[in-house]
XYZ file of C-alpha atoms in Angstrom:
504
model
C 11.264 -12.411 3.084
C 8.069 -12.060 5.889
C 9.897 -13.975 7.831
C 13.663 -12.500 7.683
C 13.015 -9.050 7.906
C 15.576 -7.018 8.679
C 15.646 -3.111 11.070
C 19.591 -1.801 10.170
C 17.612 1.059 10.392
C 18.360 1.494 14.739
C 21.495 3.284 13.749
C 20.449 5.737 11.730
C 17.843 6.753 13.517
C 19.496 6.155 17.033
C 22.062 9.078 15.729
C 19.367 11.646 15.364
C 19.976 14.601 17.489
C 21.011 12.154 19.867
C 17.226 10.640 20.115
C 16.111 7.276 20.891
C 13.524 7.491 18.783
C 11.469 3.939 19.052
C 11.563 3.862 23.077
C 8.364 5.321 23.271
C 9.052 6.044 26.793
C 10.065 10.123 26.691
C 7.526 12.264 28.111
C 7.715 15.949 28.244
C 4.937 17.570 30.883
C 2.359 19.386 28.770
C -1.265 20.566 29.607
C -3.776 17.738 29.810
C -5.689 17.651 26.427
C -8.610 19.931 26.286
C -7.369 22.214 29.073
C -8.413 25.752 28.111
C -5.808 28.047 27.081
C -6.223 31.879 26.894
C -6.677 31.455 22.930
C -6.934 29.093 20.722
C -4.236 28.042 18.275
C -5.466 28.658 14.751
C -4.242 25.729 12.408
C -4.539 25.642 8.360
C -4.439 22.246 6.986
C -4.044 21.111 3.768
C -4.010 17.347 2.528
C -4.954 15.217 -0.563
C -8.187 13.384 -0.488
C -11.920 13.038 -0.973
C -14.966 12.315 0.361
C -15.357 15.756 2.566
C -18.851 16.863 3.885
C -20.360 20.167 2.050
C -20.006 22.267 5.522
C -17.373 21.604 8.104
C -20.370 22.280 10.279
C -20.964 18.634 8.884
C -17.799 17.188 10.632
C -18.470 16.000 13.980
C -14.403 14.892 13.623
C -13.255 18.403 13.239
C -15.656 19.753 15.699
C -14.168 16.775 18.467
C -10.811 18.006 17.269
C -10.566 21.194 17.561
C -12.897 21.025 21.276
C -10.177 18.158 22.587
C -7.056 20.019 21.802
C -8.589 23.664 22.291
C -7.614 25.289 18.612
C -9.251 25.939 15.949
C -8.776 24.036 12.688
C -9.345 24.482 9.322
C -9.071 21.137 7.316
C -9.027 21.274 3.476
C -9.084 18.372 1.546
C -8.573 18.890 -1.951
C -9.192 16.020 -4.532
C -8.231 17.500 -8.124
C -4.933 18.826 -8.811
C -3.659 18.953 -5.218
C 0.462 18.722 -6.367
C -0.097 21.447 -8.339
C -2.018 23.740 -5.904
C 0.674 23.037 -3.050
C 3.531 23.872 -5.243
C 1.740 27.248 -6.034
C 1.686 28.280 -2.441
C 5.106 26.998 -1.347
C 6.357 29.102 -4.370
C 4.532 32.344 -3.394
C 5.710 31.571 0.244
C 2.015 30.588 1.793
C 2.448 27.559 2.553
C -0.107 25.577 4.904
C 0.863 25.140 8.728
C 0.880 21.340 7.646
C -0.141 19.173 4.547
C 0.757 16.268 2.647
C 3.046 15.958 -0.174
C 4.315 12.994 -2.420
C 7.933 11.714 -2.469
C 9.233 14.164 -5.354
C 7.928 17.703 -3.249
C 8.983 16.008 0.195
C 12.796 16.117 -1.257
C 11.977 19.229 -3.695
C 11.306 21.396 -0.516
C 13.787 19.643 1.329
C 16.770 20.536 -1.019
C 15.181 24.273 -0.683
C 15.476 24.165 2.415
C 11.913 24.859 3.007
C 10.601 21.808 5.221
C 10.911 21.565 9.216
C 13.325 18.938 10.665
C 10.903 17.187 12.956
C 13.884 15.697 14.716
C 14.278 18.305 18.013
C 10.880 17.844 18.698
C 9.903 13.913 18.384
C 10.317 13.577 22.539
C 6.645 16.216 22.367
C 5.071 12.919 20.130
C 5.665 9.566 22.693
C 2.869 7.794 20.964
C 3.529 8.207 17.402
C 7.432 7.201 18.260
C 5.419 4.180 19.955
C 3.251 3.026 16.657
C 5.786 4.301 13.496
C 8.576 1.445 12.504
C 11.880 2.324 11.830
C 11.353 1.951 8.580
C 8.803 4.434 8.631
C 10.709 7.125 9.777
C 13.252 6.735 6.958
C 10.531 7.597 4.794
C 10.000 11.147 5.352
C 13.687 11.468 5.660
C 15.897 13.729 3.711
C 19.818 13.998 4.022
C 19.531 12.743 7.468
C 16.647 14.658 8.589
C 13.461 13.816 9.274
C 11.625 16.292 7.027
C 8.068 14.973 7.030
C 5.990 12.404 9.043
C 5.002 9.445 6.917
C 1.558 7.685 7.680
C 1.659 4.188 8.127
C 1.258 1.506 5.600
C -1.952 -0.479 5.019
C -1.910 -4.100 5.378
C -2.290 -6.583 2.171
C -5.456 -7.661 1.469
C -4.664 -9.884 -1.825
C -4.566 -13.413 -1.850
C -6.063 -16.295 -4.770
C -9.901 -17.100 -4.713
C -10.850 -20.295 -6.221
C -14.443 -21.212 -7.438
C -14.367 -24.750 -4.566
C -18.425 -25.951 -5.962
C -16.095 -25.780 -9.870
C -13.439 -28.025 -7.858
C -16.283 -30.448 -6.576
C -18.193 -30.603 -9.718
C -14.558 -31.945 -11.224
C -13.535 -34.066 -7.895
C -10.557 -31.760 -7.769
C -8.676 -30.241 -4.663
C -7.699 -26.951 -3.542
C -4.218 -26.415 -5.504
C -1.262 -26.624 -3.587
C 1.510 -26.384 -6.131
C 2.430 -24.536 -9.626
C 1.963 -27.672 -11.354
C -1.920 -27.847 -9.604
C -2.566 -24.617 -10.572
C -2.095 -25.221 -13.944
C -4.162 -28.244 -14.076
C -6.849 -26.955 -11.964
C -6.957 -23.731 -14.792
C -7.055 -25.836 -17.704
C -9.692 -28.084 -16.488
C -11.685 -24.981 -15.403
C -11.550 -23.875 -19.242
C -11.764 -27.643 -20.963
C -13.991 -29.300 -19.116
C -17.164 -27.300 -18.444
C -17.173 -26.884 -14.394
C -20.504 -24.983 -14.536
C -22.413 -27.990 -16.681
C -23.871 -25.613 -18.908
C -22.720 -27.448 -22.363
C -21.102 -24.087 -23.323
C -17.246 -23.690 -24.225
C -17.462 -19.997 -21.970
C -15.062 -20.390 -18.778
C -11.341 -19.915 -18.400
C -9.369 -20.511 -15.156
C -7.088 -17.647 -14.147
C -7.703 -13.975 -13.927
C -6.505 -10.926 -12.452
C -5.925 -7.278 -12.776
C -4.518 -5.973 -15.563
C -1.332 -3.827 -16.003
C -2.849 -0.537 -15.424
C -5.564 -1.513 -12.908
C -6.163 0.431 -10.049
C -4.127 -0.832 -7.068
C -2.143 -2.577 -9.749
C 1.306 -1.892 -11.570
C 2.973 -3.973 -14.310
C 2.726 -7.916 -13.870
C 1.537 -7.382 -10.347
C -1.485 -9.666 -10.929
C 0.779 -12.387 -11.154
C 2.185 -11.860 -7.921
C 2.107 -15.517 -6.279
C 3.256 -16.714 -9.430
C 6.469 -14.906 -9.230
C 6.045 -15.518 -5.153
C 6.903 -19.284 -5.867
C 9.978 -18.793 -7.519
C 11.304 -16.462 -4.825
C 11.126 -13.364 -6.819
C 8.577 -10.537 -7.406
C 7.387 -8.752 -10.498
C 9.194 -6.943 -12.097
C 11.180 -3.160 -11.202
C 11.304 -4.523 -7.601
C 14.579 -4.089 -5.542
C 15.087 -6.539 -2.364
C 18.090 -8.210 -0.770
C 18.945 -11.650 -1.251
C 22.306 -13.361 -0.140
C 23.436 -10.089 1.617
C 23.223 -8.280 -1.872
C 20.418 -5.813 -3.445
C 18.744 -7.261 -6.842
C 16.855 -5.780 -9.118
C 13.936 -8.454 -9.553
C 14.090 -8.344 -13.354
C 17.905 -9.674 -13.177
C 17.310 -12.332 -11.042
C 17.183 -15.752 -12.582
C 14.528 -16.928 -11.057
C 12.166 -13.798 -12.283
C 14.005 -15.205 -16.310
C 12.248 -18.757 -14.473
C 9.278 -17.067 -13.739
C 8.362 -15.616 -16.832
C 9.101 -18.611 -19.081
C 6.354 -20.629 -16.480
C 3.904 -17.873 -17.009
C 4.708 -18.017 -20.684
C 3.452 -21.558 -20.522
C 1.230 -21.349 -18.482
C -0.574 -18.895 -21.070
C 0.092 -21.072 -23.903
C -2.114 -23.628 -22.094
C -5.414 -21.345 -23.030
C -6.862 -21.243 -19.593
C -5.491 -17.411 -18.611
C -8.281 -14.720 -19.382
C -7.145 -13.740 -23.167
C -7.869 -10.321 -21.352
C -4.940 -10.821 -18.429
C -3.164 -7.872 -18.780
C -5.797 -5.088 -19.876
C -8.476 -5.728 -17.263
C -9.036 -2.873 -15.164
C -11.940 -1.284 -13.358
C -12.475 -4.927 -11.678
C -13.643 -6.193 -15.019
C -11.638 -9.177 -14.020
C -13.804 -9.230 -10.774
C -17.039 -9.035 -13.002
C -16.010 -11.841 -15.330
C -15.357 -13.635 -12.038
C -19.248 -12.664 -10.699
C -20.166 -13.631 -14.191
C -18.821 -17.577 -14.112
C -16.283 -16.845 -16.781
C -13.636 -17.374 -13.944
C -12.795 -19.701 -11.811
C -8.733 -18.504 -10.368
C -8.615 -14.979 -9.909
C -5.523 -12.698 -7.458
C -7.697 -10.126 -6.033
C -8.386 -8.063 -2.306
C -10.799 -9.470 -0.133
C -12.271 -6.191 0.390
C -12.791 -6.254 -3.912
C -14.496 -9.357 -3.319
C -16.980 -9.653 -0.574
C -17.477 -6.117 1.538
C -20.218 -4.231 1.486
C -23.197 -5.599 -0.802
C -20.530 -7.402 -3.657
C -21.140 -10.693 -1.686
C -25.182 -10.115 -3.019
C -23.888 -8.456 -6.341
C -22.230 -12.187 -6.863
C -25.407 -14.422 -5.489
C -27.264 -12.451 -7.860
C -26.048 -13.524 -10.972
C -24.440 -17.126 -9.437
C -26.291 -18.296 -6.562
C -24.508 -21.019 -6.105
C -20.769 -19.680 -6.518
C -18.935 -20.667 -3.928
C -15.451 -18.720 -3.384
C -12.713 -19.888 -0.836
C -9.428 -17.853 -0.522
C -6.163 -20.375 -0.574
C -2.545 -20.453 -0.022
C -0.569 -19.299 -2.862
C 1.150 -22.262 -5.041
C 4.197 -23.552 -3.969
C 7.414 -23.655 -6.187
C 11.070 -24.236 -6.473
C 11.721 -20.819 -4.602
C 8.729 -21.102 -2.388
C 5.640 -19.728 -1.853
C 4.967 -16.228 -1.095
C 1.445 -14.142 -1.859
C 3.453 -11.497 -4.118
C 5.384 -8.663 -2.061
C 5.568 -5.717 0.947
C 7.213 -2.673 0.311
C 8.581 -1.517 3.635
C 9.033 2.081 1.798
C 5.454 2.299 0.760
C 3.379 4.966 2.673
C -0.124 6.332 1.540
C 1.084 9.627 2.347
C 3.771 11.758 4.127
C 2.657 15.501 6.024
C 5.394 18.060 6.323
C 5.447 21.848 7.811
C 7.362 24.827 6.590
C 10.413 25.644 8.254
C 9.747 28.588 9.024
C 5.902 28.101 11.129
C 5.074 29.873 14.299
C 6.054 27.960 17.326
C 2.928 27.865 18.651
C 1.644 26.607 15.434
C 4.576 23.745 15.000
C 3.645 22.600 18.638
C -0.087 22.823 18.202
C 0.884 20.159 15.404
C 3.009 18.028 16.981
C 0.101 17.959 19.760
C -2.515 16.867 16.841
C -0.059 13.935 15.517
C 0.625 12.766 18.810
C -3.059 12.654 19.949
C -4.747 11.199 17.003
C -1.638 8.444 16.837
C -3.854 6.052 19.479
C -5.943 6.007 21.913
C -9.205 7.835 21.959
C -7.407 10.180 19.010
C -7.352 7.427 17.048
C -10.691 5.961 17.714
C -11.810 9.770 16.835
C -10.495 9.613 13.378
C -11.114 6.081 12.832
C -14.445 5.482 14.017
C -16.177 8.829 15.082
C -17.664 10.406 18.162
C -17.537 7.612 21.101
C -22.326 6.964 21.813
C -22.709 8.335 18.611
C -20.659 6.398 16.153
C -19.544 3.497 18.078
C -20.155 2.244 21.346
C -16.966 0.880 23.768
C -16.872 -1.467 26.549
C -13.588 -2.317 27.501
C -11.233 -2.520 24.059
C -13.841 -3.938 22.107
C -15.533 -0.923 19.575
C -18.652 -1.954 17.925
C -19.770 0.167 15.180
C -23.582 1.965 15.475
C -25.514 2.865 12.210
C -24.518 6.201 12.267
C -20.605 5.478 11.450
C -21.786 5.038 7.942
C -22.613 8.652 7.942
C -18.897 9.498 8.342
C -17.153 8.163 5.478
C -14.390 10.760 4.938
C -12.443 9.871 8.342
C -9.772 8.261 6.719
C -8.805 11.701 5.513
C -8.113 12.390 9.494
C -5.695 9.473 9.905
C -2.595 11.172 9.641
C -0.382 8.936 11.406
C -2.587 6.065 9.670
C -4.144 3.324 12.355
C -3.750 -0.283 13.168
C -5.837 -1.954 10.429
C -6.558 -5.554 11.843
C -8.601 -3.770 14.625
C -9.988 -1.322 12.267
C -11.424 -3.667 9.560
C -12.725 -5.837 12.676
C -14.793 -3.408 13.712
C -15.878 -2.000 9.760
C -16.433 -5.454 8.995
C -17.019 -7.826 11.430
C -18.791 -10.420 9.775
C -15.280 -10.382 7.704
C -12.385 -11.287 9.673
C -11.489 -14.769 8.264
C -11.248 -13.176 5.221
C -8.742 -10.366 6.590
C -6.768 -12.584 8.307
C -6.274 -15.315 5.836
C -4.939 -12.691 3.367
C -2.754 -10.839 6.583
C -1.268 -14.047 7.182
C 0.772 -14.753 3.998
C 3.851 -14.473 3.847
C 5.494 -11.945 1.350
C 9.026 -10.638 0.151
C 10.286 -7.525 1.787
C 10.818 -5.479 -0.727
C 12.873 -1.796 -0.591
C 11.834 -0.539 -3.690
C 9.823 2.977 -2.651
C 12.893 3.558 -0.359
C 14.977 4.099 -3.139
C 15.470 8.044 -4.212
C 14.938 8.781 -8.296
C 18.518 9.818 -9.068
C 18.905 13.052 -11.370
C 18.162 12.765 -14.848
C 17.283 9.012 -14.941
C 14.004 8.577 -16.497
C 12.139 5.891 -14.535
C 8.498 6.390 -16.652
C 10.253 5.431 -19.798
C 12.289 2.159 -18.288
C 9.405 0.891 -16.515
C 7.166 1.461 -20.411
C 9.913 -0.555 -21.559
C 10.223 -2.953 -19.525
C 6.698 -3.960 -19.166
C 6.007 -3.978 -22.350
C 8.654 -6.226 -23.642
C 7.747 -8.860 -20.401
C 4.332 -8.579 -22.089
C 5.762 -9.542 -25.007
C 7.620 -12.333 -23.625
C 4.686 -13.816 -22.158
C 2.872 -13.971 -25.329
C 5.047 -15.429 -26.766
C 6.275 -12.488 -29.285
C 9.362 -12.690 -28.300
C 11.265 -15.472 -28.113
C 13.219 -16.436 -24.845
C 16.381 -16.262 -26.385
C 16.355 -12.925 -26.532
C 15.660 -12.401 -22.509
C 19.799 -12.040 -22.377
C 19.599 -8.833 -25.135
C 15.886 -6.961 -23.082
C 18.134 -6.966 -19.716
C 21.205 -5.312 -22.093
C 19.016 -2.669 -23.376
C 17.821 -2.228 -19.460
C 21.807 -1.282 -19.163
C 22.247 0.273 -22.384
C 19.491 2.516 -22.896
C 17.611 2.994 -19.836
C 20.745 3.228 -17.470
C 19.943 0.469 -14.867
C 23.035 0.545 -13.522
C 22.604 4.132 -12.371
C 19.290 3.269 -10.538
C 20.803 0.374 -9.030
C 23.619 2.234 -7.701
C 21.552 4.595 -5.612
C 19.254 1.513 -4.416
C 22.624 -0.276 -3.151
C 23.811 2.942 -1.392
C 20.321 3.645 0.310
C 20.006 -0.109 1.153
C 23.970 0.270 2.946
C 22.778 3.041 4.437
C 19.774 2.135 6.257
C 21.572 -1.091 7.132
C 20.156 -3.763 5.115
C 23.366 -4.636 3.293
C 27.073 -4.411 3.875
């Protein structure tokens, strides 16, 4: 849970090459950025993404860059294909001096032998040892090395919206509890909150099963929240042992309330199809008057007008997600999610692999970070003291994210994108979720995870609907066993999870 979280991780990392890795506080005397060296380091740089100017005599970034830290950068950014076009030049034995890869190449390469161990070289990087977690190390690791650099995780931005002028027109409150939540959505759907005579509203929405952003019952996520459990395919630790959320009882609990719940008639019909926000639209719309969604889905940018437009007098308030008999948690974090991890090939020119670790290190914090995150400092943004306030032309520089390769601090950085939008981002940042472990976990060999999780999903789908009967819950975890070999996933989730500490 938020609030029991757990870092076994200190002795695993602490036994490193003998490095303490989280001090923050070892300093090796380098060159002061930007003083001139007889030639400049040339750097290739390959990551997934989008967004890039035509020209890189566009990008003010890479020109600040590659002035600051005196080399001379090429940064690709492909959008189509990328996995594939990596794997093409690892395999002809090209590879890039650094660039991203997904979880599968990291530990590919890694068994090749082909990656760098970043390990004998972390003291040249004091400020991304002071913003990475140690949870965030064991991410890019591999057999006990640190094989890539993993970028760190965004913050949640989901919570539950609620229609409050539908509550007044009923004389109902905000609701606190499962058992308001139900009521609230069936009067939403029965009793016409909009006064338009017309049978057109339900109560509860949210993204669908393959939504963007969204995975499985993951929509549902502060239902499951208030019985203590996630969706499903989730592994975290409860009473000093790892569970697989779909074999906990209270997930069994969970689903037989949602069942229910659907069975009332005031769930979209729609629930677990919606994707490409067209729960968000049938929100906009009045069809909706519950619906799970991002803050940043729901009011940035010129959605807040999109809404007024076509319901003037919608008014949307985020609330606290319903309390229940395991309590009541806004879905989940996964403390082994990362947007992306950035590796180099063992084999790189030393001046190329310390030309890197200068790059990481400067654009980690500081004015590096600002760089990436907000632009050129009087042209961009303006500072006085901490505070950054954003000037028109930071619009103009939408692809920076692709620069934030040790990621950034993002309650700062959607203050100053959005600063007419903080109550929203920390309302939603303030919920408490369930640690979770589950992108920790290594794929083991031969255990096909696409065709458990098709399974899975679609049987729970089932369940809710009412298709299949409860009974049968019992015989759907058997098969799990049977035919998808669980047992074998859970294994290597329980030895990981010893491993980095979190259980015995």
């Amino acid at each position: 849970m938020k609030k029991q979280m757990k870092y076994g991780l200190a002795a695993v990392l602490l036994g490193l090459a003998g490095m303490t890795l989280l001090s923050g506080c070892q300093k090796k005397e380098t060159k002061e950025i930007g003083q001139e060296n007889a030639d400049k380091v040339k750097l290739e740089v390959l990551v997934e993404g989008a967004g890039m100017p035509a020209s890189s005599d566009e990008d003010p970034i890479l020109d600040a860059l590659n002035e600051r830290l005196n080399m001379d950068m090429n940064f690709s950014v492909v959008q189509n294909e990328y996995s594939n076009q990596l794997n093409v030049r690892v395999a002809g034995g090209n590879p890039p001096d650094l660039f991203s890869l997904n979880y599968e190449q990291m530990h590919t390469y890694a068994e090749q032998d082909l990656l760098l161990d970043w390990t004998p070289y972390l003291d040249q990087m004091p400020h991304v040892q002071e913003v990475l977690k140690q949870e965030d190390w064991v991410k890019g690791m591999v057999n006990g090395k640190i094989v890539a650099l993993s970028k760190r995780p965004f913050i949640k931005l989901h919570s539950l919206w609620v229609r409050k002028d539908w509550l007044d027109a009923l004389g109902l409150e905000v609701p606190k509890t499962l058992e308001d939540l139900v009521n609230v959505s069936v009067a939403f759907t029965k009793q016409d909150p909009d006064g338009n005579g017309v049978d057109d509203t339900y109560g509860f929405t949210a993204p669908g099963m393959t939504a963007a952003g969204s995975q499985g019952l993951f929509g549902l996520s502060p239902v499951f929240g208030a019985f203590g459990t996630t969706q499903e395919g989730q592994f975290y630790v409860k009473d000093g042992k790892a569970v697989y959320s779909t074999e906990d009882p209270a997930f069994r609990d969970a689903i037989e309330f949602i069942r229910s719940f659907i069975a009332t008639g005031s769930v979209d019909p729609e629930l677990v199809v919606n994707k490409n926000f067209s729960e968000r639209d049938k929100a906009f719309r009045g069809e909706a008057g519950i619906i799970y969604i991002a803050w940043t889905d729901m009011v940035k940018g010129n959605l807040q007008e999109q809404m007024k437009a076509v319901n003037p007098d919608a008014e949307w308030i985020q609330i606290e997600p319903p309390a229940g008999p395991g309590g009541s948690y806004d879905g989940f974090i996964d403390l082994g999610d990362t947007p992306n991890r950035y590796a180099m090939p063992k084999d790189i020119a030393p001046e190329k692999r310390d030309q890197v670790l200068k790059l990481m290190d400067y654009i980690a914090s500081g004015e590096g970070l600002d760089l990436v995150c907000y632009g050129v400092e009087g042209v961009h943004y303006k500072k006085e003291g901490d505070q950054i306030t954003a000037l028109p032309a930071m619009s103009d520089i939408t692809w920076s994210y692709n620069y934030q390769l040790v990621g950034r601090d993002d309650v700062p950085y959607y203050g100053v994108k959005y600063p007419t939008l903080t109550e929203y981002r920390d309302f939603a940042y303030g919920l408490d979720r369930i640690n979770v472990y589950t992108n920790l976990i290594q794929i083991p060999d031969k255990f096909n995870i696409v065709d458990l999780r098709s399974y899975e999903q679609q049987e729970l789908v089932n369940f809710i609907y009412g298709k299949r009967d409860m009974d049968e819950f019992d015989d759907f975890l058997k098969t799990l066993e049977d035919t998808y070999h669980l047992s074998t996933y859970k294994a290597a989730a329980e030895s990981t999870l010893k491993e980095c500490g979190y259980i015995k």
